[in-house]
Short mmCIF file of C-alpha atoms in Angstrom, two decimals:
data_model
loop_
_atom_site.label_atom_id
_atom_site.label_comp_id
_atom_site.label_asym_id
_atom_site.label_seq_id
_atom_site.Cartn_x
_atom_site.Cartn_y
_atom_site.Cartn_z
CA MET A 1 -16.64 7.04 -21.59
CA THR A 2 -18.55 6.77 -18.55
CA LEU A 3 -19.01 3.73 -15.85
CA LEU A 4 -20.84 2.56 -13.65
CA ILE A 5 -19.43 0.14 -10.12
CA GLN A 6 -22.14 -0.87 -8.47
CA ASN A 7 -22.45 -2.87 -5.06
CA ALA A 8 -19.01 -1.98 -4.42
CA VAL A 9 -17.07 -1.78 -0.88
CA VAL A 10 -15.00 1.43 -1.18
CA VAL A 11 -11.09 0.71 0.39
CA ASN A 12 -10.13 4.40 0.59
CA PRO A 13 -6.53 4.78 1.96
CA GLY A 14 -6.82 8.89 1.51
CA ASP A 15 -9.38 9.00 4.23
CA GLN A 16 -8.73 5.50 5.97
CA THR A 17 -12.19 4.72 5.09
CA ILE A 18 -14.44 1.44 4.03
CA ARG A 19 -17.82 1.51 3.06
CA PRO A 20 -20.34 0.06 0.67
CA ALA A 21 -20.37 2.72 -1.88
CA ASP A 22 -21.76 2.81 -5.97
CA LEU A 23 -18.93 4.55 -8.09
CA TYR A 24 -19.72 6.81 -11.20
CA VAL A 25 -16.67 7.69 -13.51
CA LYS A 26 -16.59 9.99 -16.39
CA ASP A 27 -13.64 10.93 -18.68
CA GLY A 28 -11.52 8.96 -16.92
CA VAL A 29 -12.23 10.65 -13.14
CA ILE A 30 -14.23 9.53 -10.45
CA GLU A 31 -17.37 11.67 -10.70
CA GLU A 32 -19.69 10.21 -7.65
CA ILE A 33 -19.02 7.70 -5.10
CA GLY A 34 -22.30 7.27 -2.69
CA ALA A 35 -25.15 5.54 -1.87
CA SER A 36 -27.06 3.33 -4.99
CA LEU A 37 -26.21 5.61 -7.59
CA VAL A 38 -28.55 6.22 -10.48
CA ARG A 39 -26.48 6.51 -13.76
CA ASN A 40 -27.04 6.21 -17.69
CA ALA A 41 -23.39 4.36 -17.97
CA ASP A 42 -21.81 2.90 -21.06
CA ARG A 43 -20.52 0.42 -18.93
CA VAL A 44 -22.05 -0.99 -15.45
CA ILE A 45 -20.00 -3.25 -13.19
CA ASP A 46 -21.49 -5.23 -10.69
CA ALA A 47 -19.43 -5.67 -7.70
CA ALA A 48 -21.10 -7.98 -6.02
CA GLY A 49 -20.10 -6.72 -2.93
CA ALA A 50 -15.95 -6.91 -3.74
CA TYR A 51 -13.80 -4.37 -2.69
CA CYS A 52 -13.15 -1.67 -5.24
CA MET A 53 -9.19 -0.44 -4.08
CA PRO A 54 -6.89 1.40 -5.75
CA GLY A 55 -5.17 -0.12 -9.07
CA PHE A 56 -2.32 -1.79 -7.26
CA ILE A 57 0.53 -0.50 -8.52
CA ASP A 58 3.78 -2.82 -8.59
CA MET A 59 7.24 -0.87 -7.93
CA HIS A 60 9.50 -3.50 -9.19
CA VAL A 61 8.82 -5.41 -12.84
CA HIS A 62 11.18 -6.94 -15.17
CA LEU A 63 9.20 -6.13 -18.78
CA ARG A 64 12.53 -7.89 -20.59
CA ASP A 65 11.77 -5.37 -23.27
CA PRO A 66 14.45 -4.02 -25.28
CA GLY A 67 16.33 -7.05 -26.22
CA LEU A 68 15.03 -9.92 -23.79
CA THR A 69 11.76 -10.05 -25.61
CA TYR A 70 11.53 -14.42 -25.99
CA LYS A 71 11.25 -13.59 -21.98
CA GLU A 72 8.65 -11.12 -22.10
CA ASP A 73 7.30 -7.98 -23.42
CA ILE A 74 5.50 -4.49 -23.09
CA ALA A 75 2.54 -5.68 -24.16
CA THR A 76 2.23 -9.24 -22.43
CA GLY A 77 3.68 -8.24 -19.14
CA GLY A 78 1.49 -5.40 -19.32
CA ALA A 79 -1.14 -7.98 -19.98
CA ALA A 80 -0.16 -10.09 -17.29
CA ALA A 81 -0.43 -6.75 -15.28
CA LEU A 82 -3.82 -6.17 -15.91
CA HIS A 83 -4.81 -9.43 -14.93
CA GLY A 84 -3.01 -9.34 -11.32
CA GLY A 85 -5.07 -5.57 -10.85
CA PHE A 86 -2.32 -3.55 -11.49
CA THR A 87 -2.60 -0.43 -13.18
CA THR A 88 1.11 0.65 -12.82
CA ILE A 89 4.03 -0.48 -12.90
CA VAL A 90 7.78 0.55 -12.38
CA ALA A 91 10.20 -1.68 -15.20
CA MET A 92 13.79 -2.20 -13.68
CA PRO A 93 16.43 -1.02 -16.61
CA ASN A 94 18.65 -4.13 -16.72
CA THR A 95 17.27 -4.74 -20.34
CA LYS A 96 19.57 -5.09 -23.54
CA PRO A 97 20.57 -2.59 -24.30
CA ALA A 98 20.18 -1.15 -20.48
CA ALA A 99 18.15 1.70 -19.74
CA ASP A 100 21.09 4.03 -19.89
CA CYS A 101 19.66 6.36 -21.86
CA PRO A 102 17.00 9.31 -22.70
CA GLU A 103 15.98 7.02 -26.01
CA VAL A 104 15.73 3.95 -24.49
CA ILE A 105 13.37 5.98 -21.97
CA GLU A 106 11.54 6.66 -24.64
CA TYR A 107 11.02 4.04 -26.51
CA VAL A 108 9.71 1.93 -23.84
CA ARG A 109 7.22 5.11 -23.34
CA ARG A 110 6.33 5.21 -26.89
CA LYS A 111 5.76 1.39 -27.02
CA ALA A 112 3.94 1.01 -23.59
CA ALA A 113 1.20 3.67 -25.17
CA GLU A 114 0.89 1.82 -28.50
CA VAL A 115 0.21 -1.91 -26.80
CA THR A 116 -1.30 -1.77 -23.43
CA ARG A 117 -3.56 0.13 -21.53
CA VAL A 118 -1.27 -0.21 -18.17
CA HIS A 119 1.23 3.02 -16.89
CA VAL A 120 4.40 2.04 -17.55
CA LEU A 121 7.32 4.00 -15.92
CA GLN A 122 10.42 2.82 -17.16
CA VAL A 123 13.51 2.91 -14.59
CA GLY A 124 17.34 4.55 -16.00
CA SER A 125 20.00 2.34 -14.64
CA VAL A 126 22.63 4.26 -12.48
CA THR A 127 25.95 3.52 -14.98
CA LYS A 128 26.41 2.97 -18.36
CA GLY A 129 25.42 -0.97 -20.20
CA MET A 130 25.30 -1.55 -16.20
CA ALA A 131 29.18 -2.00 -16.34
CA GLY A 132 29.70 -0.28 -12.82
CA GLU A 133 32.42 2.10 -14.05
CA GLU A 134 30.84 5.20 -15.37
CA LEU A 135 27.23 7.06 -14.87
CA SER A 136 24.66 7.08 -17.17
CA ASP A 137 23.33 10.31 -18.46
CA ILE A 138 20.94 10.77 -15.52
CA ARG A 139 20.12 14.37 -16.19
CA GLY A 140 19.09 13.68 -19.16
CA MET A 141 16.90 10.70 -18.37
CA ALA A 142 14.97 13.74 -15.58
CA LYS A 143 14.20 15.37 -18.86
CA ALA A 144 12.59 12.48 -20.69
CA GLY A 145 10.77 12.03 -17.54
CA CYS A 146 12.36 9.37 -15.51
CA ILE A 147 11.62 9.36 -12.59
CA CYS A 148 13.79 6.77 -11.02
CA LEU A 149 17.44 4.95 -11.04
CA SER A 150 18.47 1.21 -10.26
CA GLU A 151 21.14 -1.19 -10.48
CA ASP A 152 18.46 -3.61 -10.44
CA GLY A 153 19.75 -7.36 -10.64
CA LYS A 154 23.22 -6.04 -9.40
CA SER A 155 24.52 -3.52 -6.72
CA VAL A 156 26.58 -0.46 -8.08
CA MET A 157 29.83 -1.78 -6.09
CA ASN A 158 31.94 1.43 -6.63
CA SER A 159 30.87 3.20 -3.65
CA ASP A 160 31.94 6.57 -4.80
CA LEU A 161 30.29 6.22 -7.87
CA TYR A 162 27.56 5.17 -6.45
CA ARG A 163 27.52 8.26 -4.17
CA ASP A 164 27.94 10.59 -6.78
CA ALA A 165 24.45 9.45 -8.33
CA MET A 166 22.45 9.63 -5.37
CA ARG A 167 23.75 13.18 -5.13
CA ILE A 168 22.69 13.89 -8.70
CA ALA A 169 19.29 12.26 -8.79
CA ALA A 170 18.62 14.12 -4.67
CA GLU A 171 18.96 17.30 -7.44
CA GLU A 172 17.00 15.86 -10.07
CA ASN A 173 14.17 14.57 -7.32
CA MET A 174 14.79 11.00 -8.18
CA THR A 175 14.23 8.12 -6.30
CA VAL A 176 17.34 5.49 -6.35
CA LEU A 177 16.22 2.09 -5.91
CA ALA A 178 18.58 -0.10 -4.31
CA HIS A 179 19.27 -3.90 -5.31
CA CYS A 180 21.41 -4.56 -2.73
CA GLU A 181 23.71 -7.39 -2.83
CA ASP A 182 27.75 -7.27 -2.26
CA ILE A 183 28.93 -9.30 -5.16
CA ASN A 184 31.96 -10.59 -3.77
CA LEU A 185 30.37 -12.41 -1.21
CA VAL A 186 28.26 -14.69 -2.82
CA HIS A 187 30.49 -17.35 -4.62
CA GLY A 188 28.37 -19.11 -7.09
CA GLY A 189 25.38 -19.55 -4.30
CA VAL A 190 22.09 -20.57 -5.60
CA LEU A 191 19.83 -20.57 -2.39
CA ASN A 192 19.93 -19.34 1.13
CA ALA A 193 23.04 -20.81 2.85
CA ASP A 194 20.73 -23.16 5.78
CA ALA A 195 19.82 -26.46 5.95
CA LYS A 196 18.28 -27.00 3.38
CA SER A 197 21.16 -25.92 1.00
CA ALA A 198 22.80 -28.23 2.93
CA GLU A 199 20.94 -31.21 2.49
CA LEU A 200 20.49 -30.35 -1.64
CA GLY A 201 24.44 -30.05 -1.50
CA MET A 202 24.30 -26.54 -3.04
CA PRO A 203 26.17 -23.03 -2.65
CA GLY A 204 24.82 -20.92 -0.15
CA ILE A 205 23.85 -17.32 0.05
CA THR A 206 24.01 -15.58 3.13
CA ASN A 207 22.13 -12.73 4.73
CA ALA A 208 25.13 -11.07 5.48
CA VAL A 209 25.21 -10.45 1.10
CA GLU A 210 22.39 -8.33 1.40
CA ASP A 211 22.80 -6.73 4.62
CA ILE A 212 26.39 -5.48 4.08
CA ILE A 213 24.89 -3.35 1.16
CA ALA A 214 21.88 -2.55 2.66
CA ALA A 215 23.76 -0.91 5.64
CA ARG A 216 26.16 0.97 3.32
CA ASP A 217 23.57 2.43 0.99
CA ILE A 218 21.44 3.94 3.72
CA LEU A 219 24.55 5.61 5.00
CA LEU A 220 25.00 6.78 1.25
CA ALA A 221 21.79 8.54 1.48
CA LYS A 222 22.12 9.88 4.51
CA GLU A 223 24.60 11.55 3.62
CA THR A 224 23.20 12.42 0.17
CA GLY A 225 19.39 13.74 1.34
CA VAL A 226 18.30 11.06 -1.56
CA ARG A 227 15.17 9.12 -1.23
CA LEU A 228 16.47 6.04 -1.33
CA HIS A 229 14.32 2.61 -1.79
CA LEU A 230 15.01 -0.56 -0.50
CA CYS A 231 14.32 -3.54 -3.29
CA HIS A 232 12.75 -6.83 -2.40
CA CYS A 233 14.25 -6.97 1.11
CA SER A 234 14.69 -10.43 2.45
CA THR A 235 16.56 -10.39 5.69
CA LYS A 236 15.64 -9.75 9.32
CA ASP A 237 18.44 -7.85 9.41
CA SER A 238 17.26 -5.95 6.97
CA VAL A 239 13.85 -5.30 9.03
CA GLU A 240 15.83 -3.58 11.51
CA MET A 241 17.80 -1.82 9.79
CA VAL A 242 14.87 -0.11 7.84
CA ARG A 243 13.17 0.79 11.09
CA LEU A 244 16.76 2.72 12.15
CA ALA A 245 16.79 4.43 9.42
CA LYS A 246 13.26 5.86 9.44
CA GLU A 247 13.77 7.00 12.98
CA ALA A 248 16.97 8.29 12.34
CA GLY A 249 15.04 10.30 9.59
CA VAL A 250 16.62 8.94 7.06
CA ARG A 251 14.72 9.14 3.79
CA VAL A 252 14.56 5.32 2.84
CA THR A 253 11.26 2.94 2.12
CA ALA A 254 11.33 -0.82 1.44
CA GLU A 255 9.58 -3.11 -0.18
CA VAL A 256 9.05 -7.04 0.57
CA CYS A 257 7.76 -9.57 -2.18
CA PRO A 258 4.77 -11.96 -2.01
CA HIS A 259 7.59 -14.96 -2.58
CA HIS A 260 8.99 -13.48 0.91
CA PHE A 261 6.43 -13.28 3.59
CA SER A 262 4.85 -16.51 1.70
CA MET A 263 7.52 -18.98 1.13
CA SER A 264 10.82 -20.00 3.42
CA SER A 265 13.46 -22.27 2.14
CA ASP A 266 12.62 -25.34 3.91
CA GLU A 267 9.73 -25.36 1.12
CA ILE A 268 12.25 -25.93 -1.53
CA SER A 269 11.26 -28.95 -3.29
CA GLY A 270 14.63 -30.55 -4.82
CA ASP A 271 17.26 -29.29 -7.33
CA ASP A 272 13.91 -27.33 -9.17
CA ALA A 273 14.65 -23.73 -10.22
CA ASN A 274 11.14 -22.42 -9.84
CA TYR A 275 12.48 -21.71 -6.36
CA LYS A 276 15.46 -19.96 -7.07
CA MET A 277 15.45 -16.11 -6.83
CA ASN A 278 17.60 -12.69 -6.11
CA PRO A 279 17.62 -12.65 -2.94
CA PRO A 280 16.81 -16.09 -1.92
CA LEU A 281 14.26 -17.62 -0.19
CA ARG A 282 14.70 -17.20 3.58
CA THR A 283 14.86 -19.21 6.20
CA ARG A 284 11.36 -19.30 8.82
CA GLU A 285 12.76 -16.56 10.83
CA ASP A 286 13.41 -14.27 8.61
CA MET A 287 10.64 -14.91 6.85
CA GLU A 288 8.48 -14.39 10.12
CA ALA A 289 10.69 -10.90 10.70
CA LEU A 290 9.23 -9.55 6.59
CA GLN A 291 5.86 -10.49 8.14
CA ARG A 292 6.07 -8.72 11.00
CA GLY A 293 7.89 -5.47 9.39
CA LEU A 294 4.61 -4.99 6.86
CA ALA A 295 2.67 -5.63 9.64
CA GLU A 296 4.29 -3.14 11.67
CA ASP A 297 4.56 -0.97 8.85
CA ILE A 298 7.95 -0.28 8.83
CA MET A 299 8.25 -2.08 5.09
CA ASP A 300 6.00 0.04 3.31
CA VAL A 301 5.35 -1.68 -0.05
CA ILE A 302 5.11 -4.90 -1.57
CA ALA A 303 6.44 -5.40 -5.41
CA THR A 304 6.52 -8.08 -7.07
CA ASP A 305 9.96 -8.30 -8.89
CA HIS A 306 8.23 -9.89 -11.39
CA ALA A 307 11.47 -11.68 -13.49
CA PRO A 308 10.11 -13.96 -16.31
CA HIS A 309 12.23 -16.05 -17.98
CA SER A 310 11.57 -19.06 -20.94
CA ALA A 311 10.62 -22.51 -19.83
CA ASP A 312 14.41 -24.33 -21.30
CA GLU A 313 16.24 -21.97 -19.03
CA LYS A 314 14.30 -22.61 -15.91
CA ALA A 315 15.02 -26.02 -16.75
CA ARG A 316 18.63 -26.36 -16.68
CA GLY A 317 18.17 -26.92 -12.15
CA MET A 318 19.50 -24.57 -9.81
CA ARG A 319 23.55 -24.29 -10.88
CA LYS A 320 22.96 -23.31 -14.25
CA SER A 321 19.57 -21.68 -14.17
CA PRO A 322 18.71 -17.68 -14.09
CA PHE A 323 17.45 -16.53 -10.87
CA GLY A 324 13.62 -15.13 -11.06
CA ILE A 325 10.20 -16.09 -11.07
CA VAL A 326 6.83 -14.22 -12.09
CA GLY A 327 4.59 -12.58 -9.79
CA LEU A 328 2.17 -10.50 -11.44
CA GLU A 329 -0.52 -13.07 -11.91
CA THR A 330 -0.36 -14.05 -8.27
CA ALA A 331 0.72 -10.93 -5.51
CA ALA A 332 -2.36 -10.00 -4.47
CA ALA A 333 -4.29 -13.37 -3.47
CA LEU A 334 -0.52 -14.46 -2.05
CA THR A 335 -1.44 -11.08 -0.08
CA CYS A 336 -4.40 -12.52 0.71
CA THR A 337 -3.77 -15.86 1.67
CA ASN A 338 -1.18 -15.17 3.77
CA LEU A 339 -1.22 -11.61 5.31
CA VAL A 340 -4.88 -10.79 4.73
CA LYS A 341 -7.24 -13.54 6.21
CA PRO A 342 -4.40 -14.53 8.79
CA GLY A 343 -5.21 -10.91 10.66
CA LEU A 344 -1.26 -10.24 10.38
CA LEU A 345 -2.54 -6.97 7.50
CA THR A 346 -5.68 -5.30 7.35
CA VAL A 347 -7.47 -4.80 4.19
CA MET A 348 -6.71 -0.90 4.20
CA GLN A 349 -3.27 -2.04 4.98
CA MET A 350 -3.19 -4.52 1.30
CA ALA A 351 -4.46 -1.37 0.18
CA GLU A 352 -1.34 0.79 1.17
CA LYS A 353 1.62 -1.38 0.44
CA MET A 354 -0.05 -2.08 -2.92
CA SER A 355 -1.21 0.86 -4.07
CA TYR A 356 -1.18 4.10 -1.63
CA HIS A 357 2.46 3.97 -0.11
CA PRO A 358 3.78 3.20 -4.10
CA ALA A 359 2.02 6.05 -5.36
CA ARG A 360 3.93 8.86 -2.47
CA ILE A 361 7.00 7.00 -2.94
CA LEU A 362 6.93 7.59 -7.34
CA GLY A 363 4.98 11.04 -6.58
CA LEU A 364 1.77 9.77 -8.04
CA LYS A 365 -1.40 11.52 -7.66
CA LYS A 366 -2.79 7.76 -7.70
CA GLY A 367 -3.30 5.84 -4.85
CA VAL A 368 -7.23 7.00 -3.61
CA VAL A 369 -10.46 5.85 -4.44
CA GLU A 370 -12.04 9.48 -4.29
CA GLU A 371 -14.19 11.58 -6.23
CA GLY A 372 -11.69 14.29 -8.71
CA ALA A 373 -9.23 11.16 -8.49
CA PRO A 374 -7.87 9.41 -11.62
CA ALA A 375 -9.97 6.31 -11.97
CA ASP A 376 -7.60 3.78 -11.49
CA LEU A 377 -9.40 0.78 -10.03
CA THR A 378 -9.36 -3.11 -8.58
CA ILE A 379 -11.86 -4.85 -8.19
CA PHE A 380 -10.94 -7.93 -5.60
CA ASP A 381 -13.02 -10.48 -4.37
CA ALA A 382 -11.66 -11.32 -0.86
CA ASP A 383 -13.27 -14.27 -0.40
CA ARG A 384 -12.88 -16.09 -4.18
CA GLU A 385 -11.05 -19.54 -3.91
CA TRP A 386 -8.48 -20.85 -6.99
CA VAL A 387 -5.73 -23.07 -7.66
CA VAL A 388 -2.68 -21.45 -9.46
CA ASP A 389 -2.04 -22.67 -13.43
CA PRO A 390 0.65 -21.16 -14.54
CA GLU A 391 -1.00 -22.47 -18.04
CA GLN A 392 -3.53 -19.75 -17.31
CA PHE A 393 -1.01 -16.84 -16.67
CA LEU A 394 -0.74 -14.06 -19.60
CA SER A 395 2.88 -13.37 -19.04
CA LYS A 396 5.62 -15.35 -21.20
CA GLY A 397 6.90 -16.60 -18.03
CA ARG A 398 5.38 -20.19 -16.23
CA ASN A 399 8.62 -20.21 -13.67
CA THR A 400 6.63 -20.19 -10.28
CA PRO A 401 6.96 -22.28 -6.82
CA PHE A 402 3.41 -21.22 -6.21
CA ALA A 403 1.65 -23.57 -9.20
CA GLY A 404 -0.93 -26.01 -7.47
CA ARG A 405 -1.42 -23.95 -4.82
CA ARG A 406 -4.97 -22.83 -3.67
CA LEU A 407 -5.35 -19.43 -2.66
CA THR A 408 -7.67 -16.84 -1.29
CA GLY A 409 -8.47 -12.99 -3.31
CA LYS A 410 -9.16 -12.85 -6.96
CA VAL A 411 -9.36 -9.81 -9.02
CA THR A 412 -12.42 -9.26 -11.24
CA ALA A 413 -11.58 -6.57 -12.82
CA THR A 414 -9.16 -4.17 -13.68
CA ILE A 415 -9.97 -0.38 -14.42
CA VAL A 416 -7.45 2.51 -16.00
CA GLY A 417 -8.11 5.79 -16.88
CA GLY A 418 -12.03 5.15 -16.67
CA GLU A 419 -12.03 1.86 -19.12
CA ILE A 420 -11.97 -1.44 -17.61
CA ALA A 421 -8.39 -3.07 -18.91
CA TYR A 422 -9.30 -6.63 -17.93
CA ALA A 423 -12.44 -8.04 -17.12
CA GLU A 424 -13.00 -11.80 -15.53
CA GLY A 425 -13.25 -14.10 -18.70
CA LYS A 426 -12.09 -11.36 -20.83
#
């Protein structure tokens, strides 16, 4: 298979360059980058001046497979990922059964190879059944190729057990992905504890719910030496703690989700569960702190926390519906619209946070656009405007608070292993 991409603007975080160029791809590898390349190729893409970026890598996705496939499965989640420009996705372990053993890790790997072109990396759970009582077969999952651990959806509240898991993860060269939530402080909260929750008469979730566990996990990472990655940070103090931890030499990185840097709690429209996610939408002060954290490179990654649910589940209102929204198909546009176009992030920073940094954190030889590199690429038109229509999503989930929003920035093609896995209109 050969592919020629013409008239692109190549964004390469590897050497911090942005330049007009053509790319010639052969057998899944970028063979040549240069001006006005003349090559016979099986397929040709005219990028028409759009950016050619390293394929996006989402460090936080819920594929719901096995066991919850009425919400999503590997095939539909993979299609949504390609639609959003993602070439690699990291699947969280809160499935049924939980991904707590080598057999589930192998199941996801085999099925992904059969039904999607996206690279799917399955995360292993910290504890058996995600019950928080006994460690999973961490070493067995590592031997099966699992490179990350998480209890995402909740925290391991037993600090001693969690520390033991971190020690094993450090020995196995695994990264711990931390969902920071002190469950004892939630008290049935469904949205942020602020003026909006008071207005709607809903129980609130304070910033301390996240911040206390973020501080604990950073201290445990300092003690054990494990690589710690804080998931879906939503508070101003999380940003400050990450900054201080990095200055102290702790091996910590952190992600922010597009909904948390694009929207604040004051935009919640009544008792609409499409605005219900965990952690919740915070205040404008928190949102702006997250934006600054990304701009100042304190926060390393933009990840979606793609969490599809059925329409029936989300129709139950704030109090009774599950937490979570979909994000794979809007993430790049929300990043462009709310960070790049206002000048908070550069295009290079967007490529770093959506590809280069995730690749480095996960130990993948990806995230660059250079000769000899794998041809996992995203063609992104940063000037294309479009309106979010959930009915056009390829995910089974339609649960988004961004329906009807006009955004700027559109993925026009996604290339995985040198093959066109998604092209606009196809």
